[in-house]
């Protein structure tokens, strides 16, 4: 009977190994973390958002750099004023062109003009503050992208631990399945010998089916955890099952954290920079009431032939402009920017308060999780000893089948609860590290 028990146990374990042996990739946590920057879609989105803000900042260089345009215009006209002016620009006027008949009824004139125009900003204080706001916004998005990467690292750690937990659960239930199969063989022999009633046999058969069902769910959880890990790495197209290189830790590493909110946390710094950007935009809206000074210049080439340069001339100047009143548009925009700035300050204060609240809550959860781990380990030890005693007594015919099944069920449940408790503690610890880093 002992040999039959051993054969059933070995065959169950071999069948489980063959199930996960196909298309299974063993991967370590370090390998996963190294793939985040290249593969994760959320990290890429955050990086693209930063690049967009960087491009906005690059556009603000127009505040200092000149605007240069080149144009070539072709024109055919019999308009008296345009015809006379075209000849004048081409420097081909003659005394005969002042004939009143020709002035009033000119022949068609071909005019080709090439112009190089330059506009140079000199003094635009509103643009200075807008550029500062664009730079601050860019820095904020850069910090947000870094914080997003830290969050994805947390998610990867969680997914990896979930994968470890799923494999550990499969391992426990495979062992339970092998044990229940062997118990069924033993009970069937006792039943054939008339030592047990049919109700005992049926109870064991029900128990075997329950364990098989739990095992199937556990194996599905392995695939679910693998799929989520593949999604985080942007590899969901591959039909593979990941296997963790390290098993889930059986013990916990207790740490003490500083639960005060760090001002150097990247999302907190990003919120601060975002508020500064709104302040700069508010200052920019106030500077729109100041005058602007801009220089301009152009160089023109004229001819009656295409792309020729028979005559030329240039123009240089400066313009001081002051928008005195634009129908309350600038005043309304300034008031809006002021409200946006004030709103940003309130949102920043609220975010800090919520973050501190989350830190305090998670710290308490970590202490509760530590207590849960200790209690679950004690319960597991007690259930194992209780099952060992009942198993020995059952072999001697001193225990009922139902009592043995109940003891076995409780032992498996406590082992799974212990694994779950360790997972919850480790993840809560990682989450608290994320909140306080």
Coordinates of C-alpha atoms in Angstrom, one line a residue:
X1 CA 0.0 0.0 0.0
X2 CA 2.9 2.4 0.8
X3 CA 4.4 1.6 -2.7
X4 CA 1.1 2.4 -4.3
X5 CA 0.9 5.7 -2.4
X6 CA 4.4 6.6 -3.6
X7 CA 3.6 5.8 -7.3
X8 CA 0.5 8.1 -7.2
X9 CA 2.5 10.9 -5.6
X10 CA 5.3 10.7 -8.2
X11 CA 2.9 10.4 -11.2
X12 CA 1.0 13.5 -10.0
X13 CA 4.1 15.6 -9.6
X14 CA 5.4 14.5 -13.1
X15 CA 2.2 15.4 -14.7
X16 CA 2.3 18.9 -13.1
X17 CA 5.9 19.4 -14.3
X18 CA 5.0 18.4 -17.9
X19 CA 2.1 21.0 -17.8
X20 CA 4.4 23.9 -17.0
X21 CA 7.4 22.5 -18.8
X22 CA 6.1 23.6 -22.3
X23 CA 6.7 27.2 -23.4
X24 CA 7.8 28.2 -20.0
X25 CA 10.4 30.9 -19.5
X26 CA 12.3 31.2 -16.2
X27 CA 12.8 34.9 -15.5
X28 CA 14.3 36.8 -12.5
X29 CA 13.2 40.0 -11.0
X30 CA 16.3 41.8 -12.2
X31 CA 15.6 40.8 -15.8
X32 CA 12.1 42.1 -15.6
X33 CA 13.1 45.4 -14.1
X34 CA 15.8 45.9 -16.8
X35 CA 13.1 45.5 -19.5
X36 CA 10.7 48.2 -18.1
X37 CA 12.2 51.3 -19.7
X38 CA 12.3 49.6 -23.2
X39 CA 9.0 47.8 -23.1
X40 CA 6.4 49.2 -20.8
X41 CA 3.8 51.3 -22.6
X42 CA 2.9 53.5 -19.7
X43 CA 6.5 54.5 -19.3
X44 CA 6.7 55.2 -23.1
X45 CA 3.6 57.4 -22.9
X46 CA 5.1 59.4 -20.0
X47 CA 8.4 59.8 -21.9
X48 CA 6.5 61.1 -25.0
X49 CA 4.6 63.5 -22.8
X50 CA 7.9 64.9 -21.6
X51 CA 9.2 65.1 -25.1
X52 CA 6.1 67.0 -26.1
X53 CA 6.7 69.5 -23.3
X54 CA 10.3 69.8 -24.3
X55 CA 9.3 70.6 -27.8
X56 CA 7.0 73.4 -26.4
X57 CA 10.0 74.8 -24.6
X58 CA 12.0 74.7 -27.8
X59 CA 9.3 76.8 -29.5
X60 CA 9.9 79.5 -27.0
X61 CA 13.3 80.2 -28.5
X62 CA 11.4 82.4 -30.9
X63 CA 11.4 85.0 -28.2
X64 CA 15.1 85.7 -28.9
X65 CA 15.8 84.3 -32.4
X66 CA 14.9 86.1 -35.6
X67 CA 12.1 85.1 -38.0
X68 CA 13.5 85.0 -41.5
X69 CA 11.3 84.4 -44.6
X70 CA 12.1 84.4 -48.3
X71 CA 9.5 84.9 -51.0
X72 CA 9.3 85.3 -54.8
X73 CA 6.2 87.0 -56.3
X74 CA 5.2 87.1 -59.9
X75 CA 2.7 89.7 -61.1
X76 CA 1.2 91.0 -64.3
X77 CA -0.8 94.2 -64.2
X78 CA -2.3 97.2 -66.1
X79 CA -3.3 99.0 -62.9
X80 CA -1.9 102.6 -63.3
X81 CA -0.5 102.8 -59.8
X82 CA 0.9 99.3 -59.7
X83 CA 2.4 99.6 -63.2
X84 CA 4.2 102.8 -62.4
X85 CA 5.4 101.4 -59.0
X86 CA 6.7 98.2 -60.7
X87 CA 8.7 100.2 -63.2
X88 CA 10.0 102.4 -60.4
X89 CA 11.1 99.3 -58.3
X90 CA 12.7 97.8 -61.4
X91 CA 14.6 101.1 -62.0
X92 CA 13.5 101.3 -65.7
X93 CA 11.5 104.5 -65.6
X94 CA 12.1 106.9 -68.5
X95 CA 11.0 110.4 -69.2
X96 CA 8.4 109.0 -71.6
X97 CA 6.7 107.1 -68.7
X98 CA 5.5 110.5 -67.3
X99 CA 3.3 110.9 -70.3
X100 CA -0.2 111.3 -68.9
X101 CA -1.7 109.0 -71.5
X102 CA 0.8 106.2 -70.5
X103 CA 0.3 107.0 -66.8
X104 CA -3.5 106.6 -67.1
X105 CA -3.5 103.7 -69.6
X106 CA -0.3 101.8 -69.1
X107 CA 0.6 98.7 -71.1
X108 CA 0.8 95.4 -69.2
X109 CA 3.8 95.2 -66.9
X110 CA 5.5 92.0 -65.8
X111 CA 7.0 92.3 -62.3
X112 CA 9.0 89.7 -60.4
X113 CA 10.0 90.4 -56.8
X114 CA 12.2 88.4 -54.5
X115 CA 12.1 89.5 -50.9
X116 CA 14.1 88.5 -47.8
X117 CA 12.4 89.6 -44.6
X118 CA 13.7 89.5 -41.1
X119 CA 11.8 90.1 -37.9
X120 CA 13.8 90.4 -34.6
X121 CA 12.1 90.5 -31.1
X122 CA 13.8 92.9 -28.8
X123 CA 11.6 93.5 -25.7
X124 CA 8.6 91.2 -25.0
X125 CA 8.3 90.7 -21.2
X126 CA 5.2 88.5 -21.5
X127 CA 7.2 86.1 -23.8
X128 CA 10.0 85.9 -21.2
X129 CA 7.6 84.6 -18.5
X130 CA 5.9 82.3 -21.0
X131 CA 9.3 80.8 -21.8
X132 CA 10.0 80.3 -18.1
X133 CA 6.6 78.6 -17.7
X134 CA 7.4 76.3 -20.6
X135 CA 10.7 75.3 -19.0
X136 CA 9.1 74.7 -15.6
X137 CA 6.4 72.6 -17.2
X138 CA 9.0 70.5 -19.1
X139 CA 10.8 69.8 -15.8
X140 CA 7.6 68.8 -14.2
X141 CA 6.8 66.3 -16.9
X142 CA 10.3 64.9 -16.7
X143 CA 9.8 64.2 -13.0
X144 CA 6.4 62.7 -13.7
X145 CA 8.0 60.4 -16.2
X146 CA 10.5 59.3 -13.6
X147 CA 7.7 58.8 -11.1
X148 CA 5.8 56.7 -13.6
X149 CA 8.8 54.5 -14.0
X150 CA 9.0 54.0 -10.2
X151 CA 5.3 53.1 -10.1
X152 CA 5.7 50.6 -12.9
X153 CA 8.6 49.1 -11.0
X154 CA 6.3 48.7 -8.1
X155 CA 3.7 47.0 -10.3
X156 CA 6.4 44.7 -11.7
X157 CA 7.4 43.8 -8.2
X158 CA 3.8 43.1 -7.4
X159 CA 3.2 41.0 -10.5
X160 CA 6.4 39.0 -9.9
X161 CA 5.3 38.3 -6.3
X162 CA 1.9 37.3 -7.6
X163 CA 3.6 34.9 -9.9
X164 CA 5.6 33.5 -7.1
X165 CA 2.5 33.1 -5.0
X166 CA 0.6 31.4 -7.8
X167 CA 3.4 28.8 -8.3
X168 CA 3.7 28.2 -4.6
X169 CA -0.1 27.7 -4.4
X170 CA 0.2 25.2 -7.3
X171 CA 3.0 23.4 -5.5
X172 CA 0.9 23.1 -2.3
X173 CA -2.2 21.9 -4.1
X174 CA -0.2 19.4 -6.2
X175 CA 1.1 17.9 -3.0
X176 CA -2.4 17.9 -1.6
X177 CA -3.7 16.3 -4.8
X178 CA -1.2 13.6 -4.6
X179 CA -2.0 13.0 -1.0
X180 CA -5.7 12.9 -1.6
X181 CA -5.3 10.5 -4.5
X182 CA -3.2 8.2 -2.4
X183 CA -5.8 8.5 0.4
X184 CA -8.5 7.6 -2.0
X185 CA -6.6 4.4 -3.0
X186 CA -6.2 3.5 0.6
X187 CA -9.9 4.1 1.4
X188 CA -10.9 2.1 -1.6
X189 CA -8.9 -0.8 -0.3
X190 CA -10.4 -0.5 3.1
X191 CA -13.9 -0.3 1.5
X192 CA -13.2 -3.4 -0.5
X193 CA -12.2 -5.2 2.7
X194 CA -15.4 -4.1 4.4
X195 CA -13.5 -1.9 6.9
X196 CA -15.2 1.3 5.8
X197 CA -18.7 2.4 4.8
X198 CA -19.5 3.7 1.3
X199 CA -20.2 7.2 2.8
X200 CA -16.6 7.3 3.8
X201 CA -15.5 6.5 0.3
X202 CA -17.8 9.1 -1.2
X203 CA -16.5 11.7 1.2
X204 CA -12.9 11.1 0.1
X205 CA -14.0 11.1 -3.6
X206 CA -15.6 14.5 -3.1
X207 CA -12.5 15.8 -1.3
X208 CA -10.3 14.6 -4.2
X209 CA -12.5 16.5 -6.7
X210 CA -12.4 19.6 -4.6
X211 CA -8.6 19.5 -4.5
X212 CA -8.4 19.0 -8.3
X213 CA -10.7 22.0 -8.8
X214 CA -8.6 24.1 -6.5
X215 CA -5.5 23.0 -8.4
X216 CA -7.0 23.9 -11.7
X217 CA -7.8 27.4 -10.4
X218 CA -4.2 27.7 -9.1
X219 CA -2.8 26.8 -12.5
X220 CA -5.1 29.4 -14.2
X221 CA -3.7 32.0 -11.7
X222 CA -0.2 31.1 -12.9
X223 CA -1.3 31.9 -16.5
X224 CA -3.1 35.1 -15.4
X225 CA 0.0 36.3 -13.5
X226 CA 2.1 35.5 -16.5
X227 CA -0.2 37.4 -18.8
X228 CA -0.1 40.5 -16.6
X229 CA 3.6 40.4 -16.4
X230 CA 3.8 40.1 -20.2
X231 CA 1.5 43.1 -20.5
X232 CA 3.7 45.2 -18.2
X233 CA 6.7 44.2 -20.4
X234 CA 4.7 44.8 -23.6
X235 CA 5.2 41.1 -24.6
X236 CA 1.6 40.0 -24.4
X237 CA 1.7 38.7 -28.0
X238 CA 3.9 35.8 -26.9
X239 CA 2.1 32.7 -25.7
X240 CA 4.5 31.7 -22.9
X241 CA 4.2 31.1 -19.2
X242 CA 6.7 32.8 -17.0
X243 CA 8.3 31.0 -14.1
X244 CA 10.0 33.0 -11.3
X245 CA 13.7 32.2 -10.8
X246 CA 13.2 32.7 -7.1
X247 CA 10.5 31.2 -4.9
X248 CA 8.4 33.3 -2.6
X249 CA 10.2 34.1 0.6
X250 CA 8.9 32.0 3.6
X251 CA 10.1 34.7 6.1
X252 CA 9.6 38.4 6.1
X253 CA 12.3 41.1 6.5
X254 CA 10.8 43.6 9.1
X255 CA 11.8 47.2 8.4
X256 CA 11.0 50.5 10.1
X257 CA 10.1 53.5 7.8
X258 CA 10.2 57.2 8.2
X259 CA 6.5 58.0 7.6
X260 CA 6.8 61.7 7.0
X261 CA 6.1 62.8 3.5
X262 CA 9.4 63.5 1.6
X263 CA 9.4 66.9 -0.3
X264 CA 12.0 65.3 -2.7
X265 CA 9.5 62.7 -3.9
X266 CA 9.3 63.1 -7.6
X267 CA 5.6 63.5 -7.9
X268 CA 5.6 66.1 -5.0
X269 CA 8.4 68.0 -6.8
X270 CA 6.4 67.8 -10.1
X271 CA 3.3 69.3 -8.4
X272 CA 5.5 72.1 -7.0
X273 CA 6.9 72.9 -10.5
X274 CA 3.4 72.7 -12.0
X275 CA 2.3 75.4 -9.5
X276 CA 5.4 77.5 -10.4
X277 CA 4.4 77.2 -14.1
X278 CA 0.9 78.5 -13.4
X279 CA 2.5 81.4 -11.5
X280 CA 4.7 82.3 -14.5
X281 CA 1.7 82.2 -16.8
X282 CA 0.0 84.6 -14.4
X283 CA 3.0 86.9 -14.5
X284 CA 3.0 86.7 -18.3
X285 CA -0.6 87.8 -18.5
X286 CA 0.2 90.9 -16.4
X287 CA 3.2 91.7 -18.7
X288 CA 0.9 91.9 -21.7
X289 CA 0.0 95.4 -20.6
X290 CA 3.6 96.6 -21.2
X291 CA 4.7 97.9 -24.6
X292 CA 6.6 95.6 -27.1
X293 CA 9.6 96.5 -29.1
X294 CA 10.5 94.6 -32.3
X295 CA 12.9 95.3 -35.2
X296 CA 12.3 94.4 -38.8
X297 CA 14.1 94.5 -42.1
X298 CA 13.8 93.4 -45.7
X299 CA 15.8 93.2 -48.8
X300 CA 14.0 93.2 -52.2
X301 CA 15.1 92.3 -55.7
X302 CA 13.0 93.3 -58.7
X303 CA 13.0 92.5 -62.5
X304 CA 10.7 92.0 -65.4
X305 CA 12.2 88.5 -65.9
X306 CA 11.7 85.4 -63.7
X307 CA 14.3 84.9 -61.0
X308 CA 16.4 87.9 -62.2
X309 CA 17.8 90.7 -60.1
X310 CA 17.9 93.9 -62.1
X311 CA 17.1 96.2 -59.2
X312 CA 17.3 96.0 -55.4
X313 CA 16.5 97.9 -52.3
X314 CA 16.3 97.4 -48.5
X315 CA 14.2 98.5 -45.6
X316 CA 15.2 98.6 -41.9
X317 CA 13.1 99.7 -39.0
X318 CA 11.8 99.2 -35.4
X319 CA 8.3 99.2 -34.0
X320 CA 7.2 100.1 -30.5
X321 CA 3.6 98.9 -30.0
X322 CA 1.4 99.2 -26.9
X323 CA -2.0 97.5 -26.8
X324 CA -3.9 100.0 -24.6
X325 CA -7.3 98.3 -24.7
X326 CA -8.4 95.1 -26.4
X327 CA -12.0 94.9 -25.2
X328 CA -11.2 93.4 -21.8
X329 CA -9.6 90.4 -23.4
X330 CA -6.2 90.8 -21.7
X331 CA -7.8 91.6 -18.3
X332 CA -10.0 88.6 -18.5
X333 CA -7.1 86.3 -19.4
X334 CA -5.1 87.7 -16.5
X335 CA -7.9 87.0 -14.1
X336 CA -8.2 83.4 -15.4
X337 CA -4.5 82.8 -15.0
X338 CA -4.7 84.1 -11.5
X339 CA -7.5 81.7 -10.7
X340 CA -5.6 78.8 -12.3
X341 CA -2.6 79.6 -10.2
X342 CA -4.6 79.7 -7.0
X343 CA -6.3 76.4 -8.0
X344 CA -3.0 74.8 -8.5
X345 CA -1.8 75.8 -5.1
X346 CA -4.9 74.3 -3.5
X347 CA -4.5 71.1 -5.5
X348 CA -0.9 70.8 -4.4
X349 CA -1.9 71.2 -0.8
X350 CA -4.6 68.6 -1.2
X351 CA -2.3 66.1 -3.0
X352 CA 0.3 66.4 -0.2
X353 CA -2.4 65.8 2.5
X354 CA -3.7 62.7 0.6
X355 CA -0.2 61.4 0.2
X356 CA 0.6 61.7 3.9
X357 CA -2.8 60.1 4.6
X358 CA -1.9 57.2 2.3
X359 CA 1.5 56.8 4.0
X360 CA 0.0 56.6 7.5
X361 CA -2.6 54.1 6.3
X362 CA -0.1 51.9 4.6
X363 CA 2.2 52.0 7.6
X364 CA -0.6 50.6 9.8
X365 CA -1.4 48.0 7.1
X366 CA 2.2 46.9 7.2
X367 CA 2.0 46.3 11.0
X368 CA -1.2 44.5 10.6
X369 CA 0.3 42.3 7.8
X370 CA 3.3 41.5 10.1
X371 CA 0.9 40.3 12.8
X372 CA -1.0 38.3 10.2
X373 CA 2.1 36.6 9.0
X374 CA 3.1 35.6 12.6
X375 CA -0.4 34.3 13.4
X376 CA -0.7 32.4 10.1
X377 CA 2.6 30.6 10.7
X378 CA 1.5 29.6 14.1
X379 CA -1.8 28.3 12.7
X380 CA 0.0 26.4 10.0
X381 CA 2.2 24.6 12.5
X382 CA -0.8 23.7 14.6
X383 CA -2.8 22.4 11.7
X384 CA 0.2 20.3 10.4
X385 CA 0.6 18.7 13.8
X386 CA -3.1 18.1 14.1
X387 CA -3.2 16.5 10.7
X388 CA -0.2 14.3 11.5
X389 CA -1.8 13.1 14.7
X390 CA -5.2 12.4 13.0
X391 CA -3.4 10.6 10.1
X392 CA -1.6 8.3 12.5
X393 CA -4.8 7.6 14.4
X394 CA -6.7 7.0 11.2
X395 CA -4.1 4.4 10.1
X396 CA -4.8 2.6 13.4
X397 CA -8.6 2.9 12.9
X398 CA -9.0 5.3 15.7
X399 CA -10.2 8.4 13.7
X400 CA -13.2 8.9 11.4
X401 CA -12.6 9.6 7.7
X402 CA -14.5 12.9 8.0
X403 CA -12.3 14.1 10.8
X404 CA -9.2 13.3 8.8
X405 CA -10.5 15.1 5.7
X406 CA -11.4 18.1 7.8
X407 CA -8.0 18.2 9.3
X408 CA -6.3 17.8 5.8
X409 CA -8.5 20.6 4.4
X410 CA -7.6 22.9 7.3
X411 CA -3.9 22.2 6.9
X412 CA -4.0 23.1 3.2
X413 CA -6.1 26.2 3.8
X414 CA -3.6 27.4 6.5
X415 CA -0.6 26.8 4.2
X416 CA -2.2 28.9 1.5
X417 CA -3.2 31.6 4.0
X418 CA 0.4 31.7 5.2
X419 CA 1.7 32.2 1.7
X420 CA -0.9 34.9 1.1
X421 CA 0.1 36.7 4.3
X422 CA 3.7 36.7 3.3
X423 CA 2.8 38.1 -0.1
X424 CA 0.6 40.9 1.5
X425 CA 3.4 41.9 3.8
X426 CA 6.1 42.0 1.1
X427 CA 3.9 44.0 -1.2
X428 CA 2.8 46.4 1.5
X429 CA 6.4 46.9 2.4
X430 CA 7.3 47.7 -1.3
X431 CA 4.3 50.1 -1.5
X432 CA 5.4 51.9 1.6
X433 CA 8.9 52.2 0.2
X434 CA 7.4 53.7 -3.0
X435 CA 5.4 56.2 -0.9
X436 CA 8.3 57.3 1.2
X437 CA 11.2 57.3 -1.4

